[in-house]
XYZ file of C-alpha atoms in Angstrom:
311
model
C -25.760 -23.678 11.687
C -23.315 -21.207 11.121
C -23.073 -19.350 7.691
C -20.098 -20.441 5.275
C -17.291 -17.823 5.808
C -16.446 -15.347 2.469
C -13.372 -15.614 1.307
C -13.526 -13.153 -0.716
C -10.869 -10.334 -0.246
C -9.588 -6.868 -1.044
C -5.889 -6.730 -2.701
C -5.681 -3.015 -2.736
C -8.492 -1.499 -5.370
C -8.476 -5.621 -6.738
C -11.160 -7.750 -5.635
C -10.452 -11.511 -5.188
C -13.011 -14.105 -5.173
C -10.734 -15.912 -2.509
C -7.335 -14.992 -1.307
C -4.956 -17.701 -2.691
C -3.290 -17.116 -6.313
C -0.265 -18.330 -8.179
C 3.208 -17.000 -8.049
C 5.220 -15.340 -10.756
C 7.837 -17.958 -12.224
C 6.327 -20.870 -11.253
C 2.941 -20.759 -13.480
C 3.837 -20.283 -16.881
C 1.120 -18.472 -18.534
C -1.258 -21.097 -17.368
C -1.933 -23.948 -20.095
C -0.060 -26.603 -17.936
C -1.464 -25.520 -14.896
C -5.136 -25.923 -16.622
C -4.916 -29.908 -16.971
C -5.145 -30.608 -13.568
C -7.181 -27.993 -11.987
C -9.650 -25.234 -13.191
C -8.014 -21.971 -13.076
C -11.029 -20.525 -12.340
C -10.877 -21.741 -8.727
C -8.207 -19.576 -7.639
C -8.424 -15.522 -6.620
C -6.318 -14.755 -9.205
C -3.334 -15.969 -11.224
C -0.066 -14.150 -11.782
C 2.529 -15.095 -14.973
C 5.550 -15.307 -15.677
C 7.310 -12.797 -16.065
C 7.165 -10.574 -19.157
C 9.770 -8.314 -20.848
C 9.848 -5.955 -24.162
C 11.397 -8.552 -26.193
C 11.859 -12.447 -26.027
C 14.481 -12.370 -23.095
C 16.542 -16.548 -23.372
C 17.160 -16.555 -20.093
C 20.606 -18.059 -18.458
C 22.587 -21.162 -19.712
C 21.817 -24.829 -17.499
C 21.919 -26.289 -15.184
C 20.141 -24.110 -13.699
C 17.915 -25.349 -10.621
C 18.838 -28.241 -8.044
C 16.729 -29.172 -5.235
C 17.934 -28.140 -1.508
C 16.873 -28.885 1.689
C 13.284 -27.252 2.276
C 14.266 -25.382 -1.085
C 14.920 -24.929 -4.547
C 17.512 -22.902 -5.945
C 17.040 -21.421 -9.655
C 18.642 -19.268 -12.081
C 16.177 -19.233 -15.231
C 17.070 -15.558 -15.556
C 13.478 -14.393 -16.327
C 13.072 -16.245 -19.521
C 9.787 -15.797 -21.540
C 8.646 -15.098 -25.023
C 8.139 -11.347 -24.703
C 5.270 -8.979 -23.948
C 3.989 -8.968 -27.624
C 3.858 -12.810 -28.103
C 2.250 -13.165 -24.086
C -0.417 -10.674 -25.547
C -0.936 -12.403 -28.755
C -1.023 -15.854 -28.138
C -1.485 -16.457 -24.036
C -3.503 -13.663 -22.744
C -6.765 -14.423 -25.126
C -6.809 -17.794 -23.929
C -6.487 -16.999 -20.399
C -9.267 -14.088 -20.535
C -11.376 -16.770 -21.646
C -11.789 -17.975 -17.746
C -13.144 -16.240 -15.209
C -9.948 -15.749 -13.245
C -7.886 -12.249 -12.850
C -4.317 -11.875 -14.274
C -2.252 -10.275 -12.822
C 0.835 -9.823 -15.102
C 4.096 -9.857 -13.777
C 6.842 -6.926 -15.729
C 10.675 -7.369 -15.633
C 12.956 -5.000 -17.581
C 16.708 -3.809 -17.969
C 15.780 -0.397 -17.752
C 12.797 1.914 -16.491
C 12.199 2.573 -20.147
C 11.130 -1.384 -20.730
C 9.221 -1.425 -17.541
C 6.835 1.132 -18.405
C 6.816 0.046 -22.171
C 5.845 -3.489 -21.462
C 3.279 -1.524 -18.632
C 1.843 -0.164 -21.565
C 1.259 -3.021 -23.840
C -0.434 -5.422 -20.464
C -2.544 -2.112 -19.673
C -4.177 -1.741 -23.580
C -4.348 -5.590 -23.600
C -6.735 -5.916 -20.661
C -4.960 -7.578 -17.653
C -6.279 -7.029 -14.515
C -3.405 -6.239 -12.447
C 0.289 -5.600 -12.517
C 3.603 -7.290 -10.665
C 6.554 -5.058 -11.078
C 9.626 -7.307 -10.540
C 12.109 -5.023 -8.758
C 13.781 -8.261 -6.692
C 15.251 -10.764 -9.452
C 18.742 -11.681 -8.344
C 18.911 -13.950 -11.504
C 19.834 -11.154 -13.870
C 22.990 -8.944 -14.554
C 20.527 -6.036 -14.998
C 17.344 -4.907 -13.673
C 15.597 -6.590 -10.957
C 17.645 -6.369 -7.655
C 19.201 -3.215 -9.402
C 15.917 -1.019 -9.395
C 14.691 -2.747 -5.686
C 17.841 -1.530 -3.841
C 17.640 1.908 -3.421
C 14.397 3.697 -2.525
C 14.582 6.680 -5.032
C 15.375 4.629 -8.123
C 12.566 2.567 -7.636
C 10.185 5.266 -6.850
C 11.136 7.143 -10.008
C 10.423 3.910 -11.886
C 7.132 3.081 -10.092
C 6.539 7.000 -11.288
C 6.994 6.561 -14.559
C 4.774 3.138 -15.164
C 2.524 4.641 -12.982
C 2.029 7.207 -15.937
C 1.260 4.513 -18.381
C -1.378 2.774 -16.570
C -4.082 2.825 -14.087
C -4.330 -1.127 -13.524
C -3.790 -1.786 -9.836
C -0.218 -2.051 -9.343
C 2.174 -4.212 -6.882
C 5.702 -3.965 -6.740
C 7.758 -7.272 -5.875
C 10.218 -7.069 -3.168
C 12.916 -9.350 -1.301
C 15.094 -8.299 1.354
C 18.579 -9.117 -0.832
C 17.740 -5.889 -2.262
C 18.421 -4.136 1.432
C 16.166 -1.490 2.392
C 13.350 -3.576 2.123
C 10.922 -1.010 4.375
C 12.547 2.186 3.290
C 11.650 1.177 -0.753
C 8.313 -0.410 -0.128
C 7.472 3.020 1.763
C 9.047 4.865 -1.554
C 6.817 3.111 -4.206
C 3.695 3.045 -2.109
C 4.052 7.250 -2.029
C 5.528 7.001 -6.088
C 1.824 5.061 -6.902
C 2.083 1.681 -6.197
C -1.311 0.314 -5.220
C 0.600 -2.887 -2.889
C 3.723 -4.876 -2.231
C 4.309 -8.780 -3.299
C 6.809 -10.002 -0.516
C 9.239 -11.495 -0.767
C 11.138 -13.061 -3.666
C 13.775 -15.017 -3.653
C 17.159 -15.424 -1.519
C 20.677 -15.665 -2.758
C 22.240 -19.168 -2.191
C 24.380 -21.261 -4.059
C 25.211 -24.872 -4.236
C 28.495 -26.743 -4.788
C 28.886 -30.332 -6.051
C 31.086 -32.679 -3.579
C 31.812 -35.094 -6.425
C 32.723 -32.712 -9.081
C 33.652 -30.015 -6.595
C 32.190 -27.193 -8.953
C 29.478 -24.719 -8.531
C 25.825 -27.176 -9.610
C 24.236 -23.843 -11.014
C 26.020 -22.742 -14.176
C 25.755 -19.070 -12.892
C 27.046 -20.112 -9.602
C 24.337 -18.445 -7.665
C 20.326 -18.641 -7.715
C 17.078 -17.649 -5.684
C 16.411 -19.927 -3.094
C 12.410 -20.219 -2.881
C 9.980 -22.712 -0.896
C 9.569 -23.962 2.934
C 13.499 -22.597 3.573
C 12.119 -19.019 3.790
C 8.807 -18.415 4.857
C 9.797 -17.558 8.025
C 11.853 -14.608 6.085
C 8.852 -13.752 4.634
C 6.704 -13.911 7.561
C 8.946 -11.330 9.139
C 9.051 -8.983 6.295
C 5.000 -9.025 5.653
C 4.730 -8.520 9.468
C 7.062 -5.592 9.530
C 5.754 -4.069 6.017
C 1.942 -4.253 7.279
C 2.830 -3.113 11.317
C 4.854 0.253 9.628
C 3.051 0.865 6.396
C -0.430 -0.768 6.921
C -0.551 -1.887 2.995
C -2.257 -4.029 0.771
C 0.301 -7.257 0.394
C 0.548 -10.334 -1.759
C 2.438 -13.015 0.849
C 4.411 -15.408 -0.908
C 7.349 -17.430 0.220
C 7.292 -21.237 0.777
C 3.342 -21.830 1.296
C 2.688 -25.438 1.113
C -0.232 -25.608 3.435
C -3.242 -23.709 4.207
C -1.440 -23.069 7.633
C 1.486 -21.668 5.604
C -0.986 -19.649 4.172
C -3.054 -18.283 7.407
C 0.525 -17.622 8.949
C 1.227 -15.439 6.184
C -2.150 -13.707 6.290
C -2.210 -13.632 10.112
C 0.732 -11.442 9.772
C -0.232 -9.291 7.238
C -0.886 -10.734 3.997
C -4.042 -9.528 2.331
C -3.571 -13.161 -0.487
C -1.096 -15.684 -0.262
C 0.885 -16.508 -3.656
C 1.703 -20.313 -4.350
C 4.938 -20.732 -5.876
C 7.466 -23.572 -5.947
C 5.329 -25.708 -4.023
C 2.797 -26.410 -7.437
C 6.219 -27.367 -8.802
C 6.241 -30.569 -6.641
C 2.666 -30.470 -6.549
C 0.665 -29.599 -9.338
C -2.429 -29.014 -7.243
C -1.000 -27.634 -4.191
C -2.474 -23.733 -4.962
C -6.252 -25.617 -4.748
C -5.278 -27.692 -2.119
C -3.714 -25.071 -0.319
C -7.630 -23.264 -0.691
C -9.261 -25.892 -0.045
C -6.994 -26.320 3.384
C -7.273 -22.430 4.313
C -10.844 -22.199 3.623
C -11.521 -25.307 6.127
C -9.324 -23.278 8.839
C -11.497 -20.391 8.214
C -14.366 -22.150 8.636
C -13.425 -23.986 11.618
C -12.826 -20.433 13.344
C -16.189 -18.790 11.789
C -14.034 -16.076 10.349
C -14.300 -14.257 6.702
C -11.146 -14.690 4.671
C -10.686 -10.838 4.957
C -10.852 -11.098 8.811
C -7.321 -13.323 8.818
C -5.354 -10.245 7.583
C -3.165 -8.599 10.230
C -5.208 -10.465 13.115
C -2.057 -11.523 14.920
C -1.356 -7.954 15.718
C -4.355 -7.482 17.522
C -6.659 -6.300 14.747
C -7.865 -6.930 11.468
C -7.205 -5.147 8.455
C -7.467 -1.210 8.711
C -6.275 0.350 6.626
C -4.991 -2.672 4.232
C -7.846 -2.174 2.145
């Protein structure tokens, strides 16, 4: 009999009981999530974001269904660092699951303030959002130009020593050139790739659905976008990445590690499907077992290796 595969795996200097975890903005800060599943399956799980104060995020309607898809514009709403620290985090350090706390900010100033406040709490890891397109400042702002977002990953980078990702989409442009930036600024891995831009217009009322006209598309419409982008970020920078981008499946999720994905986010598929980020384990373990491999194997193996230098 052959032994049961690990599935354990390596997300830069974070350690992962199993490679699939939750995705920023679809998760909450876990309490919903917890009624149908135990957290404490999952590698890790990653909130929502968090800024320096309680940030309302933009005026509805704002998501609408698309084909393969969903569009939103929330604009980052949450309750603030202070009240996440206060009130969510002690509940969620109760389980034996790894947070990994996802930062948004107008300015590099907020980033590294709210860096602050997650590091002396006790998260486990950071998610710098550099890739939002759903706000008029920050996100997309910071992600576009490879300096900029080096000298922000800099300055956080002096605030904490918690492993650190940055999040990245391709809207931004220079997708490569700024990964390359904030891996030499300090950043410990990438999360690829956030949303796209898209919109959606109403034939009957023949406006805009979205009250901000335009939103992130997310789900099955681009994970072949992010299949490209992990493949080209891990063949030219051989880095520690979070894949996220439409997984539905645990074949969603060994494409995404197959190309270069060290753990594979679940995002707006749990919104359908409350269970999908267990089921989506459950599926990607039985793969791995099928093919005798370790989790930690999967990474990168459709270039022709494993994971050097991913680790």
């Amino acid at each position: 009999m052959n032994p049961v595969p690990s599935l354990e795996v390596r997300l830069g200097s974070l350690v992962l009981k199993n490679p699939v975890v939750t995705a920023a903005g679809t998760f909450g800060y876990g309490r919903e999530a917890a009624e149908f599943y135990p957290l404490d399956r999952l590698g890790a799980v990653t909130v929502k974001g968090l800024s320096l104060e309680p940030w309302p995020g933009n005026p509805p309607p704002r998501a609408v269904e698309t084909p393969a898809g969903l569009l939103n514009a929330i604009g980052l709403q949450n309750p603030g660092v202070d009240h996440f620290v206060a009130h969510d985090l002690p509940w969620l350090r109760r389980l034996a699951v790894p947070v990994i706390a996802n930062v948004v900010g107008r300015t590099a100033d907020e980033y590294a303030a709210v860096a602050r406040r997650l590091d002396a709490a006790g998260v486990d890891a950071l998610e710098l959002n550099l890739s939002c397109p759903n706000i008029k400042a920050g996100g997309l702002e910071f992600g576009r130009d490879p300096a900029t977002a080096a000298a922000l990953v800099r300055q956080v980078r002096r605030v904490t020593r918690r492993p650190l990702l940055v999040k990245l989409s391709p809207e931004g442009g220079r997708l490569l050139e700024v990964a390359a930036a904030v891996m030499e600024a300090g950043a410990d891995g990438l999360s690829l790739i956030n949303t796209l831009r898209g919109a959606a217009v109403d034939v009957d009322t023949e406006r805009p659905v979205l009250a901000t006209v335009g939103g992130g598309l997310s789900g099955p419409a681009i994970r072949p976008v992010a299949v490209y982008w992990i493949w080209e970020a891990y063949r030219r920078l051989r880095v520690p990445i979070l894949g996220m981008g439409g997984v539905v499946t645990g074949r969603d999720a060994a494409e995404l590690m197959l190309a270069g994905a060290a753990a594979v986010a679940v995002g707006t598929a749990a919104l359908a499907d409350p269970l999908a980020p267990v089921r989506v384990l459950d599926e990607l373990a039985a793969i791995l077992a099928a093919r005798g491999l370790d989790a930690a194997r999967l990474t990168g193996r459709a270039h022709g290796r494993g994971q050097e230098g991913a680790g």
